[in-house]
């Protein structure tokens, strides 16, 4: 995605505990682009993602047409329920 400065600042505020860093991304055609990502030095003893976050990642991978074998890899990762999120009423 291309973002303007105010969007990046908003993202910085929402990514508490993470630092924005610049990285180089190699495109399929060999072109290299500069991008930003977020990283944290905070480690957890429970590195399993919440189920809603795993679903978000898989949905994004599908929407961006990532390789099917990578999507399958994401689908097999463990996930846990988020007890702080309320469940939808049916």
CSV table of N, CA, C and O in Angstrom, one decimal:
chain,number,residue,atom,x,y,z
A,1,UNK,N,0.8,-1.2,0.0
A,1,UNK,CA,0.0,0.0,0.0
A,1,UNK,C,0.9,1.2,0.0
A,1,UNK,O,1.9,1.3,0.6
A,2,UNK,N,0.4,2.3,-0.7
A,2,UNK,CA,1.0,3.6,-0.6
A,2,UNK,C,0.2,4.4,0.5
A,2,UNK,O,-1.0,4.4,0.4
A,3,UNK,N,1.0,5.0,1.4
A,3,UNK,CA,0.3,5.8,2.4
A,3,UNK,C,0.9,7.2,2.5
A,3,UNK,O,2.1,7.4,2.3
A,4,UNK,N,0.0,8.1,2.9
A,4,UNK,CA,0.6,9.5,3.1
A,4,UNK,C,1.1,9.6,4.6
A,4,UNK,O,0.8,8.7,5.4
A,5,UNK,N,1.7,10.7,4.9
A,5,UNK,CA,2.4,10.8,6.2
A,5,UNK,C,1.3,10.7,7.4
A,5,UNK,O,1.6,10.1,8.4
A,6,UNK,N,0.2,11.3,7.2
A,6,UNK,CA,-0.8,11.3,8.3
A,6,UNK,C,-1.3,9.8,8.5
A,6,UNK,O,-1.6,9.5,9.7
A,7,UNK,N,-1.4,9.0,7.5
A,7,UNK,CA,-1.8,7.6,7.6
A,7,UNK,C,-0.7,6.9,8.4
A,7,UNK,O,-1.0,6.0,9.2
A,8,UNK,N,0.5,7.1,8.1
A,8,UNK,CA,1.6,6.4,8.7
A,8,UNK,C,1.6,6.8,10.2
A,8,UNK,O,1.8,6.0,11.1
A,9,UNK,N,1.4,8.1,10.5
A,9,UNK,CA,1.4,8.6,11.9
A,9,UNK,C,0.3,7.9,12.7
A,9,UNK,O,0.4,7.5,13.8
A,10,UNK,N,-0.9,7.7,12.0
A,10,UNK,CA,-2.0,7.0,12.7
A,10,UNK,C,-1.7,5.6,12.9
A,10,UNK,O,-2.0,5.0,14.0
A,11,UNK,N,-1.0,4.9,12.0
A,11,UNK,CA,-0.6,3.6,12.2
A,11,UNK,C,0.4,3.4,13.3
A,11,UNK,O,0.4,2.5,14.1
A,12,UNK,N,1.4,4.4,13.4
A,12,UNK,CA,2.3,4.4,14.5
A,12,UNK,C,1.6,4.4,15.8
A,12,UNK,O,2.0,3.7,16.7
A,13,UNK,N,0.6,5.2,15.9
A,13,UNK,CA,-0.2,5.3,17.2
A,13,UNK,C,-0.9,4.0,17.5
A,13,UNK,O,-1.0,3.6,18.7
A,14,UNK,N,-1.3,3.3,16.5
A,14,UNK,CA,-2.1,2.1,16.8
A,14,UNK,C,-1.1,0.9,17.0
A,14,UNK,O,-1.6,-0.2,17.5
A,15,UNK,N,0.1,1.0,16.7
A,15,UNK,CA,1.1,-0.1,16.8
A,15,UNK,C,1.9,0.1,18.1
A,15,UNK,O,3.2,0.1,18.0
A,16,UNK,N,1.3,0.3,19.2
A,16,UNK,CA,2.0,0.5,20.5
A,16,UNK,C,3.0,-0.7,20.7
A,16,UNK,O,2.6,-1.9,20.5
A,17,UNK,N,4.2,-0.4,21.2
A,17,UNK,CA,5.1,-1.5,21.5
A,17,UNK,C,5.9,-1.9,20.3
A,17,UNK,O,6.8,-2.8,20.4
A,18,UNK,N,5.6,-1.4,19.1
A,18,UNK,CA,6.4,-1.7,17.9
A,18,UNK,C,7.1,-0.5,17.4
A,18,UNK,O,6.7,0.6,17.6
A,19,UNK,N,8.2,-0.7,16.7
A,19,UNK,CA,9.0,0.3,16.1
A,19,UNK,C,8.9,0.2,14.6
A,19,UNK,O,9.1,-0.9,14.1
A,20,UNK,N,8.7,1.3,13.9
A,20,UNK,CA,8.6,1.3,12.5
A,20,UNK,C,10.1,1.2,11.9
A,20,UNK,O,10.9,2.0,12.3
A,21,UNK,N,10.3,0.3,11.0
A,21,UNK,CA,11.6,0.2,10.4
A,21,UNK,C,11.5,0.1,8.9
A,21,UNK,O,10.4,-0.3,8.4
A,22,UNK,N,12.5,0.5,8.2
A,22,UNK,CA,12.5,0.5,6.7
A,22,UNK,C,13.1,-0.9,6.3
A,22,UNK,O,14.1,-1.3,6.9
A,23,UNK,N,12.6,-1.5,5.2
A,23,UNK,CA,13.1,-2.7,4.7
A,23,UNK,C,13.1,-2.6,3.2
A,23,UNK,O,12.5,-1.7,2.6
A,24,UNK,N,13.9,-3.5,2.5
A,24,UNK,CA,13.9,-3.6,1.1
A,24,UNK,C,13.0,-4.8,0.7
A,24,UNK,O,13.2,-5.9,1.2
A,25,UNK,N,12.1,-4.6,-0.3
A,25,UNK,CA,11.2,-5.6,-0.8
A,25,UNK,C,11.6,-5.9,-2.2
A,25,UNK,O,11.6,-5.0,-3.0
A,26,UNK,N,11.8,-7.2,-2.6
A,26,UNK,CA,12.1,-7.5,-3.9
A,26,UNK,C,10.8,-8.0,-4.6
A,26,UNK,O,10.2,-8.9,-4.2
A,27,UNK,N,10.5,-7.3,-5.7
A,27,UNK,CA,9.3,-7.6,-6.5
A,27,UNK,C,9.6,-8.8,-7.4
A,27,UNK,O,10.7,-9.1,-7.7
A,28,UNK,N,8.5,-9.5,-7.8
A,28,UNK,CA,8.7,-10.6,-8.7
A,28,UNK,C,9.5,-10.3,-10.0
A,28,UNK,O,10.2,-11.2,-10.5
A,29,UNK,N,9.4,-9.0,-10.4
A,29,UNK,CA,10.2,-8.7,-11.6
A,29,UNK,C,11.6,-8.3,-11.3
A,29,UNK,O,12.4,-7.9,-12.2
A,30,UNK,N,12.0,-8.4,-10.1
A,30,UNK,CA,13.4,-8.1,-9.7
A,30,UNK,C,13.6,-6.7,-9.2
A,30,UNK,O,14.6,-6.4,-8.6
A,31,UNK,N,12.6,-5.8,-9.4
A,31,UNK,CA,12.7,-4.5,-8.9
A,31,UNK,C,12.7,-4.5,-7.3
A,31,UNK,O,12.0,-5.2,-6.7
A,32,UNK,N,13.6,-3.7,-6.7
A,32,UNK,CA,13.6,-3.5,-5.3
A,32,UNK,C,13.0,-2.2,-4.8
A,32,UNK,O,13.2,-1.2,-5.4
A,33,UNK,N,12.1,-2.3,-3.9
A,33,UNK,CA,11.4,-1.2,-3.3
A,33,UNK,C,11.7,-1.0,-1.9
A,33,UNK,O,11.9,-2.0,-1.2
A,34,UNK,N,11.6,0.2,-1.4
A,34,UNK,CA,11.7,0.5,0.1
A,34,UNK,C,10.3,0.5,0.7
A,34,UNK,O,9.4,1.1,0.1
A,35,UNK,N,10.2,-0.2,1.8
A,35,UNK,CA,8.9,-0.3,2.4
A,35,UNK,C,9.1,-0.2,3.9
A,35,UNK,O,10.3,-0.1,4.4
A,36,UNK,N,8.0,0.0,4.7
A,36,UNK,CA,8.1,0.0,6.1
A,36,UNK,C,7.4,-1.1,6.7
A,36,UNK,O,6.4,-1.6,6.1
A,37,UNK,N,7.9,-1.6,7.9
A,37,UNK,CA,7.2,-2.6,8.6
A,37,UNK,C,7.4,-2.3,10.1
A,37,UNK,O,8.1,-1.4,10.4
A,38,UNK,N,6.8,-3.0,10.9
A,38,UNK,CA,6.9,-2.8,12.4
A,38,UNK,C,7.5,-4.1,13.0
A,38,UNK,O,7.2,-5.2,12.7
A,39,UNK,N,8.3,-3.8,14.0
A,39,UNK,CA,8.9,-4.9,14.8
A,39,UNK,C,9.0,-4.5,16.2
A,39,UNK,O,8.9,-3.4,16.6
A,40,UNK,N,9.0,-5.6,17.1
A,40,UNK,CA,9.1,-5.4,18.5
A,40,UNK,C,10.1,-6.3,19.1
A,40,UNK,O,10.4,-7.4,18.6
A,41,UNK,N,10.7,-5.8,20.1
A,41,UNK,CA,11.7,-6.6,20.9
A,41,UNK,C,11.0,-7.3,22.0
A,41,UNK,O,11.7,-8.1,22.8
A,42,UNK,N,9.7,-7.1,22.2
A,42,UNK,CA,9.0,-7.7,23.3
A,42,UNK,C,8.6,-9.1,22.9
A,42,UNK,O,8.0,-9.3,21.9
A,43,UNK,N,9.1,-10.0,23.7
A,43,UNK,CA,8.8,-11.4,23.5
A,43,UNK,C,7.7,-11.9,24.4
A,43,UNK,O,7.5,-11.4,25.5
A,44,UNK,N,7.1,-13.0,24.0
A,44,UNK,CA,6.0,-13.6,24.8
A,44,UNK,C,6.3,-15.0,25.1
A,44,UNK,O,7.0,-15.7,24.3
A,45,UNK,N,5.8,-15.5,26.2
A,45,UNK,CA,6.0,-17.0,26.5
A,45,UNK,C,4.9,-17.8,25.8
A,45,UNK,O,4.9,-19.0,25.8
A,46,UNK,N,3.9,-17.1,25.2
A,46,UNK,CA,2.8,-17.8,24.5
A,46,UNK,C,2.7,-17.2,23.1
A,46,UNK,O,1.8,-16.4,22.8
A,47,UNK,N,3.5,-17.7,22.1
A,47,UNK,CA,3.5,-17.1,20.8
A,47,UNK,C,2.4,-17.6,19.8
A,47,UNK,O,2.6,-17.6,18.6
A,48,UNK,N,1.3,-18.0,20.4
A,48,UNK,CA,0.2,-18.5,19.5
A,48,UNK,C,-0.7,-17.3,19.3
A,48,UNK,O,-1.2,-16.6,20.3
A,49,UNK,N,-1.1,-17.0,18.1
A,49,UNK,CA,-2.0,-15.9,17.7
A,49,UNK,C,-3.4,-16.2,18.2
A,49,UNK,O,-3.8,-17.3,18.2
A,50,UNK,N,-4.1,-15.1,18.4
A,50,UNK,CA,-5.6,-15.2,18.6
A,50,UNK,C,-6.2,-15.6,17.3
A,50,UNK,O,-5.8,-15.3,16.2
A,51,UNK,N,-7.4,-16.3,17.5
A,51,UNK,CA,-8.1,-16.9,16.3
A,51,UNK,C,-8.5,-15.7,15.4
A,51,UNK,O,-8.4,-15.9,14.2
A,52,UNK,N,-9.0,-14.6,15.9
A,52,UNK,CA,-9.4,-13.5,15.1
A,52,UNK,C,-8.2,-12.9,14.3
A,52,UNK,O,-8.4,-12.5,13.1
A,53,UNK,N,-7.0,-12.9,14.9
A,53,UNK,CA,-5.9,-12.4,14.2
A,53,UNK,C,-5.4,-13.3,13.1
A,53,UNK,O,-5.1,-12.9,11.9
A,54,UNK,N,-5.4,-14.6,13.4
A,54,UNK,CA,-5.1,-15.6,12.3
A,54,UNK,C,-6.1,-15.5,11.2
A,54,UNK,O,-5.6,-15.5,10.0
A,55,UNK,N,-7.4,-15.4,11.4
A,55,UNK,CA,-8.3,-15.2,10.4
A,55,UNK,C,-8.1,-13.9,9.5
A,55,UNK,O,-8.2,-14.0,8.3
A,56,UNK,N,-7.7,-12.9,10.2
A,56,UNK,CA,-7.3,-11.6,9.5
A,56,UNK,C,-6.2,-11.8,8.5
A,56,UNK,O,-6.2,-11.4,7.4
A,57,UNK,N,-5.2,-12.5,9.0
A,57,UNK,CA,-4.0,-12.7,8.2
A,57,UNK,C,-4.3,-13.6,7.0
A,57,UNK,O,-3.9,-13.3,5.9
A,58,UNK,N,-5.1,-14.7,7.2
A,58,UNK,CA,-5.5,-15.6,6.1
A,58,UNK,C,-6.4,-14.8,5.1
A,58,UNK,O,-6.2,-15.0,3.9
A,59,UNK,N,-7.3,-14.0,5.6
A,59,UNK,CA,-8.1,-13.2,4.7
A,59,UNK,C,-7.3,-12.3,3.8
A,59,UNK,O,-7.5,-12.2,2.6
A,60,UNK,N,-6.3,-11.6,4.4
A,60,UNK,CA,-5.5,-10.7,3.7
A,60,UNK,C,-4.6,-11.5,2.7
A,60,UNK,O,-4.4,-11.0,1.6
A,61,UNK,N,-4.1,-12.7,3.0
A,61,UNK,CA,-3.3,-13.5,2.1
A,61,UNK,C,-4.2,-13.8,0.9
A,61,UNK,O,-3.7,-13.8,-0.2
A,62,UNK,N,-5.4,-14.2,1.1
A,62,UNK,CA,-6.3,-14.6,0.0
A,62,UNK,C,-6.6,-13.3,-0.9
A,62,UNK,O,-6.6,-13.4,-2.1
A,63,UNK,N,-6.9,-12.2,-0.2
A,63,UNK,CA,-7.3,-11.0,-1.0
A,63,UNK,C,-6.1,-10.5,-1.8
A,63,UNK,O,-6.4,-9.9,-2.9
A,64,UNK,N,-4.9,-10.8,-1.4
A,64,UNK,CA,-3.7,-10.3,-2.1
A,64,UNK,C,-3.1,-11.4,-3.0
A,64,UNK,O,-2.0,-11.3,-3.5
A,65,UNK,N,-3.9,-12.5,-3.2
A,65,UNK,CA,-3.5,-13.6,-4.1
A,65,UNK,C,-2.1,-14.2,-3.8
A,65,UNK,O,-1.4,-14.4,-4.7
A,66,UNK,N,-1.8,-14.3,-2.5
A,66,UNK,CA,-0.6,-15.0,-2.2
A,66,UNK,C,-0.6,-16.4,-2.6
A,66,UNK,O,-1.7,-17.0,-2.8
A,67,UNK,N,0.5,-17.1,-2.7
A,67,UNK,CA,0.6,-18.5,-3.2
A,67,UNK,C,-0.3,-19.4,-2.3
A,67,UNK,O,-0.3,-19.2,-1.1
A,68,UNK,N,-1.0,-20.3,-2.9
A,68,UNK,CA,-1.8,-21.2,-2.2
A,68,UNK,C,-1.1,-22.0,-1.2
A,68,UNK,O,-1.6,-22.3,-0.1
A,69,UNK,N,0.2,-22.4,-1.5
A,69,UNK,CA,0.9,-23.2,-0.5
A,69,UNK,C,1.2,-22.4,0.8
A,69,UNK,O,1.3,-22.9,1.9
A,70,UNK,N,1.4,-21.0,0.6
A,70,UNK,CA,1.6,-20.2,1.8
A,70,UNK,C,0.3,-20.0,2.6
A,70,UNK,O,0.4,-20.1,3.8
A,71,UNK,N,-0.8,-19.9,1.9
A,71,UNK,CA,-2.1,-19.8,2.6
A,71,UNK,C,-2.3,-21.1,3.3
A,71,UNK,O,-2.8,-21.1,4.5
A,72,UNK,N,-2.0,-22.2,2.7
A,72,UNK,CA,-2.2,-23.5,3.4
A,72,UNK,C,-1.3,-23.6,4.7
A,72,UNK,O,-1.7,-24.1,5.7
A,73,UNK,N,-0.1,-23.0,4.6
A,73,UNK,CA,0.8,-23.0,5.7
A,73,UNK,C,0.2,-22.1,6.9
A,73,UNK,O,0.2,-22.5,8.0
A,74,UNK,N,-0.4,-21.0,6.5
A,74,UNK,CA,-1.0,-20.1,7.5
A,74,UNK,C,-2.2,-20.8,8.1
A,74,UNK,O,-2.4,-20.7,9.4
A,75,UNK,N,-3.0,-21.5,7.3
A,75,UNK,CA,-4.2,-22.2,7.8
A,75,UNK,C,-3.8,-23.3,8.9
A,75,UNK,O,-4.6,-23.6,9.8
A,76,UNK,N,-2.7,-23.9,8.7
A,76,UNK,CA,-2.3,-25.0,9.7
A,76,UNK,C,-1.7,-24.5,11.0
A,76,UNK,O,-1.5,-25.2,11.9
A,77,UNK,N,-1.4,-23.2,11.1
A,77,UNK,CA,-0.8,-22.6,12.3
A,77,UNK,C,-1.8,-22.7,13.4
A,77,UNK,O,-3.0,-22.5,13.2
A,78,UNK,N,-1.4,-22.9,14.7
A,78,UNK,CA,-2.3,-22.9,15.8
A,78,UNK,C,-2.9,-21.5,16.1
A,78,UNK,O,-2.3,-20.5,15.7
A,79,UNK,N,-4.0,-21.5,16.7
A,79,UNK,CA,-4.6,-20.3,17.2
A,79,UNK,C,-5.3,-20.5,18.5
A,79,UNK,O,-5.6,-21.7,18.8
A,80,UNK,N,-5.6,-19.5,19.2
A,80,UNK,CA,-6.3,-19.6,20.5
A,80,UNK,C,-7.4,-18.6,20.6
A,80,UNK,O,-7.4,-17.5,19.9
A,81,UNK,N,-8.5,-18.9,21.3
A,81,UNK,CA,-9.6,-17.9,21.5
A,81,UNK,C,-9.1,-16.7,22.3
A,81,UNK,O,-8.3,-16.8,23.2
A,82,UNK,N,-9.7,-15.6,21.9
A,82,UNK,CA,-9.4,-14.3,22.7
A,82,UNK,C,-10.5,-14.1,23.7
A,82,UNK,O,-11.6,-13.7,23.3
A,83,UNK,N,-10.2,-14.3,24.9
A,83,UNK,CA,-11.3,-14.2,26.0
A,83,UNK,C,-11.7,-12.8,26.2
A,83,UNK,O,-12.7,-12.6,26.9
A,84,UNK,N,-11.0,-11.8,25.7
A,84,UNK,CA,-11.4,-10.4,25.9
A,84,UNK,C,-12.3,-10.0,24.8
A,84,UNK,O,-12.9,-8.9,25.0
A,85,UNK,N,-12.5,-10.7,23.8
A,85,UNK,CA,-13.4,-10.4,22.7
A,85,UNK,C,-14.8,-11.1,22.9
A,85,UNK,O,-14.8,-12.3,23.3
A,86,UNK,N,-15.8,-10.3,22.8
A,86,UNK,CA,-17.1,-10.9,22.9
A,86,UNK,C,-17.5,-11.7,21.6
A,86,UNK,O,-17.2,-11.3,20.5
A,87,UNK,N,-18.2,-12.8,21.8
A,87,UNK,CA,-18.6,-13.6,20.7
A,87,UNK,C,-19.9,-13.0,20.1
A,87,UNK,O,-20.8,-12.5,20.8
A,88,UNK,N,-20.0,-13.1,18.7
A,88,UNK,CA,-21.3,-12.6,18.1
A,88,UNK,C,-22.5,-13.4,18.5
A,88,UNK,O,-22.4,-14.6,18.8
A,89,UNK,N,-23.6,-12.8,18.7
A,89,UNK,CA,-24.9,-13.4,19.0
A,89,UNK,C,-25.5,-13.9,17.8
A,89,UNK,O,-25.7,-13.1,16.8
A,90,UNK,N,-26.0,-15.2,17.7
A,90,UNK,CA,-26.6,-15.7,16.5
A,90,UNK,C,-28.1,-15.7,16.7
A,90,UNK,O,-28.7,-15.9,17.6
